[in-house]
Short mmCIF file of C-alpha atoms in Angstrom, two decimals:
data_model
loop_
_atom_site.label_atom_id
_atom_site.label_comp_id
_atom_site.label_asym_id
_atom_site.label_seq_id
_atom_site.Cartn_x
_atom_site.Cartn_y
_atom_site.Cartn_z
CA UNK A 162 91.08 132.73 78.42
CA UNK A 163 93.93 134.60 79.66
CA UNK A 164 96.15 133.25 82.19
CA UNK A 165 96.05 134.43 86.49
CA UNK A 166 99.55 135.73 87.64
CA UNK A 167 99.97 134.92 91.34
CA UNK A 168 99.64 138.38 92.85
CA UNK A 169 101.03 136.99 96.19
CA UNK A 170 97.86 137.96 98.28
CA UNK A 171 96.66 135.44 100.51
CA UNK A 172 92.99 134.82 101.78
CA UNK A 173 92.55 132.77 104.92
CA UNK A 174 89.23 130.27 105.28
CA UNK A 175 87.39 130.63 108.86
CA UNK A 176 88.07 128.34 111.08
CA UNK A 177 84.41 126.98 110.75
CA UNK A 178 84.24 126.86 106.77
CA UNK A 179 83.97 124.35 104.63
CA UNK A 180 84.84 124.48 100.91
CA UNK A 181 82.76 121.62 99.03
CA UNK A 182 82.51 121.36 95.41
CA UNK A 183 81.92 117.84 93.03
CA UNK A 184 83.02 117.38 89.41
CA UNK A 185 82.14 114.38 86.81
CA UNK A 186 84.86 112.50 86.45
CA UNK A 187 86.34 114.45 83.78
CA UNK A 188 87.11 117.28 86.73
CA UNK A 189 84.73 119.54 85.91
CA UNK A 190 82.56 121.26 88.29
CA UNK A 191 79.11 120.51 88.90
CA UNK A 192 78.44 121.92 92.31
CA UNK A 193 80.31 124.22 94.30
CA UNK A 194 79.08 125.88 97.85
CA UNK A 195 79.23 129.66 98.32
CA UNK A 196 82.54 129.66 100.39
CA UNK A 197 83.96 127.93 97.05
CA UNK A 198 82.67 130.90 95.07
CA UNK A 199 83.79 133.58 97.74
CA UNK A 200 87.48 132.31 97.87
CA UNK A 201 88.19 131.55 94.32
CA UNK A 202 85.96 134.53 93.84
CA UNK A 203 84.30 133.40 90.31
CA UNK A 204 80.75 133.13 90.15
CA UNK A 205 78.12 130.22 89.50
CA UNK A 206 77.98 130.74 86.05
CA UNK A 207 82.11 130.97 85.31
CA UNK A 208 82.56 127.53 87.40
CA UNK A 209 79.54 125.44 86.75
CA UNK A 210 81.22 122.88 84.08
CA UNK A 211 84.31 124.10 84.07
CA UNK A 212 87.48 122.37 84.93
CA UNK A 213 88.09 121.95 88.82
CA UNK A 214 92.18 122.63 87.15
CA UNK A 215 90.53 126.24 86.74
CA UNK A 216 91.95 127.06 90.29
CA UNK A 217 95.69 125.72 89.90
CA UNK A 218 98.00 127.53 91.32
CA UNK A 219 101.10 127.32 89.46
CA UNK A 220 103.35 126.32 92.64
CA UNK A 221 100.85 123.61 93.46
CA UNK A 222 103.16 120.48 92.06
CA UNK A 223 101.51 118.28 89.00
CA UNK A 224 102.68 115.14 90.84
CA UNK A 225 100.04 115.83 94.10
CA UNK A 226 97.61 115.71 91.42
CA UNK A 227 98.41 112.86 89.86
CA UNK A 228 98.40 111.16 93.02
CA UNK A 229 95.28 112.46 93.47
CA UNK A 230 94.02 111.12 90.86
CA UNK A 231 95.47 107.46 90.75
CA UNK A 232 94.44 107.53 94.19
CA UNK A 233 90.47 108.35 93.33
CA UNK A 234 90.56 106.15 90.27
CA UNK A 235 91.51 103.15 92.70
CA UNK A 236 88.55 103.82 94.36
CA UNK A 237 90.47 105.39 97.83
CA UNK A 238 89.79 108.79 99.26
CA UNK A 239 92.74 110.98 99.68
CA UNK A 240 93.94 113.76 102.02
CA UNK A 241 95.83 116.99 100.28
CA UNK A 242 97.07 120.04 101.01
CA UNK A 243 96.17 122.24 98.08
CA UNK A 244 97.49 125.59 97.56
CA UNK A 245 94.71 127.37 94.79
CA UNK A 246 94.37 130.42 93.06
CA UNK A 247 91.67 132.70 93.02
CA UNK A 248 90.45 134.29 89.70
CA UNK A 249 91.64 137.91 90.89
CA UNK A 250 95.18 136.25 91.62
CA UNK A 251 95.13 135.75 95.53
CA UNK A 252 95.56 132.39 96.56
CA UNK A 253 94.53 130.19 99.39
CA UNK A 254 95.61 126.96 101.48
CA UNK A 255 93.14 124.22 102.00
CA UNK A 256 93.71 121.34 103.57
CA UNK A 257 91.72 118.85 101.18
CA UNK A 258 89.56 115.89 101.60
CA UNK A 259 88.86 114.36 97.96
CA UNK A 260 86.66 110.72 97.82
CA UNK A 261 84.86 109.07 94.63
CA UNK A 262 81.52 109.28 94.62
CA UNK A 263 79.83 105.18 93.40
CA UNK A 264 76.39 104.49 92.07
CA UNK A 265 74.47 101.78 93.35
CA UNK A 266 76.50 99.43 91.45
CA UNK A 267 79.81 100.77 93.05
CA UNK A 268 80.78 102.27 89.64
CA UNK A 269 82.26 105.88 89.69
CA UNK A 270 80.10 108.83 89.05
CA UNK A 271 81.79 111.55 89.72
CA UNK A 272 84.05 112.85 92.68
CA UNK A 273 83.67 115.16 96.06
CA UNK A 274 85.40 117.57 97.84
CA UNK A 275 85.50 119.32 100.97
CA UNK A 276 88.39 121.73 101.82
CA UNK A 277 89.04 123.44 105.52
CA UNK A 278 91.48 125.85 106.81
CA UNK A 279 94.61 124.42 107.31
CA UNK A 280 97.26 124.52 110.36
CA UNK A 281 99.38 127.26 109.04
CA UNK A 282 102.47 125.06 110.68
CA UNK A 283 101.55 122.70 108.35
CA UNK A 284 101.66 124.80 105.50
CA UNK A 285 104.96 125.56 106.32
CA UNK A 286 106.46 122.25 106.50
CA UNK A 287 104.68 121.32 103.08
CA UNK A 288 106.00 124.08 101.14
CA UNK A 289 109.15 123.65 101.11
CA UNK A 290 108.50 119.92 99.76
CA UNK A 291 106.28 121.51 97.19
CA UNK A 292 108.78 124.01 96.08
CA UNK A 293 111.50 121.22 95.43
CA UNK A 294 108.73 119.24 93.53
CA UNK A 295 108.36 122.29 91.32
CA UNK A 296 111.47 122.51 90.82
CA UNK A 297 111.87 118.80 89.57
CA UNK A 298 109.03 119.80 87.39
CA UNK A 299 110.72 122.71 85.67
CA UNK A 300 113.75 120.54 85.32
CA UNK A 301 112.08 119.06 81.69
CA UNK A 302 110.90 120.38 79.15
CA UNK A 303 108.26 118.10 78.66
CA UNK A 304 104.94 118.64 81.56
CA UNK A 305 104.07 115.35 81.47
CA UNK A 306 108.03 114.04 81.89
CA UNK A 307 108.60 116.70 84.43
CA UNK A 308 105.06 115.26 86.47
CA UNK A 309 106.32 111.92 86.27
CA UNK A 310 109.80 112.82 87.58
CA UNK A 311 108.29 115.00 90.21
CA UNK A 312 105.91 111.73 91.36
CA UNK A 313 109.10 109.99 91.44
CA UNK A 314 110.99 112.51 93.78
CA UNK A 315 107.87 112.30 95.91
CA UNK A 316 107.87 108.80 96.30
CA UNK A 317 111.38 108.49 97.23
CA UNK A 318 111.01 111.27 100.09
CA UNK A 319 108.52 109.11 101.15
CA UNK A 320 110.31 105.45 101.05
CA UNK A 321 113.02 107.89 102.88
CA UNK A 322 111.19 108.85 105.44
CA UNK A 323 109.26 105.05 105.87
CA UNK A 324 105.53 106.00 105.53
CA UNK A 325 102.97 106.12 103.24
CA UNK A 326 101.51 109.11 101.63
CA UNK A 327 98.39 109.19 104.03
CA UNK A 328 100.46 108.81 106.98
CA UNK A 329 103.11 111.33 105.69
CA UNK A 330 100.20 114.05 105.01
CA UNK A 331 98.10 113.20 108.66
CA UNK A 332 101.65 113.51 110.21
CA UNK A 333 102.42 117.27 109.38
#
């Protein structure tokens, strides 16, 4: 499959949609609404089973998602702001809402998310954290060294600033 350049075009959710797709919990997609498919404008087919990572934007930092993910494996819901990228190149903000989904035996099955238009003030305050987060990133050679480094620069802001991640992201 050949890679998605950013083309720098933006796409803006309606104030009243809702983006809401589930994966296994591998990350790939087994559901995914209509407003998913318009935005990240691939069709049923193309998505169903493929990896929610399908949609990355390459400015989105690998430490959010790792958070993400520690987060969901602890069995917590967590709040993100998630900058994707659409199959034609265009990108769009969500502001993400991301919980586990349990069995009847509280076991994870698989995980949920709903996405809405974000405040575009918001956007701007987070990019500029996500930028130097990429930047951390691209400071290794190594992904996975450059993720953990990035996590670490995230935490610190955090510790710096006295609040929790939930509290930091609600506070923008």
């Amino acid at each position: 499959m050949q890679a998605i350049r950013p083309a720098g075009v933006e796409n803006l959710l309606g104030e009243e949609e809702l983006i809401v797709s589930k994966t296994d919990l591998k990350g790939r997609i087994t559901y995914a609404n209509d407003v998913f498919l318009r935005m990240a404008k691939y069709s049923w087919k193309e998505l169903m089973g493929a990896p929610h990572s399908l949609i990355r934007h390459p400015d989105m930092p690998r430490a959010v998602f790792k958070l993400l993910w520690d987060t969901l494996q602890a069995k917590q819901e967590i709040f993100a702001y998630v900058v994707n990228l659409a199959k034609d190149g265009s990108h769009y903000w969500v502001f993400a809402h991301v919980t586990p989904t349990f069995d009847e035996r509280g076991n994870i099955v698989g995980y949920h998310s709903n996405r809405r238009k974000p405040d575009p003030k918001q956007v701007e305050r987070i990019k500029p954290i996500y930028k130097t987060l990429c930047e951390e990133e691209a400071r290794h050679a190594n992904a996975k060294e450059g993720m953990h480094a990035s996590f670490e620069a995230m935490v610190g802001l955090l510790k710096q600033q006295g609040v929790g991640y939930d509290e930091f992201v609600l506070s923008l």
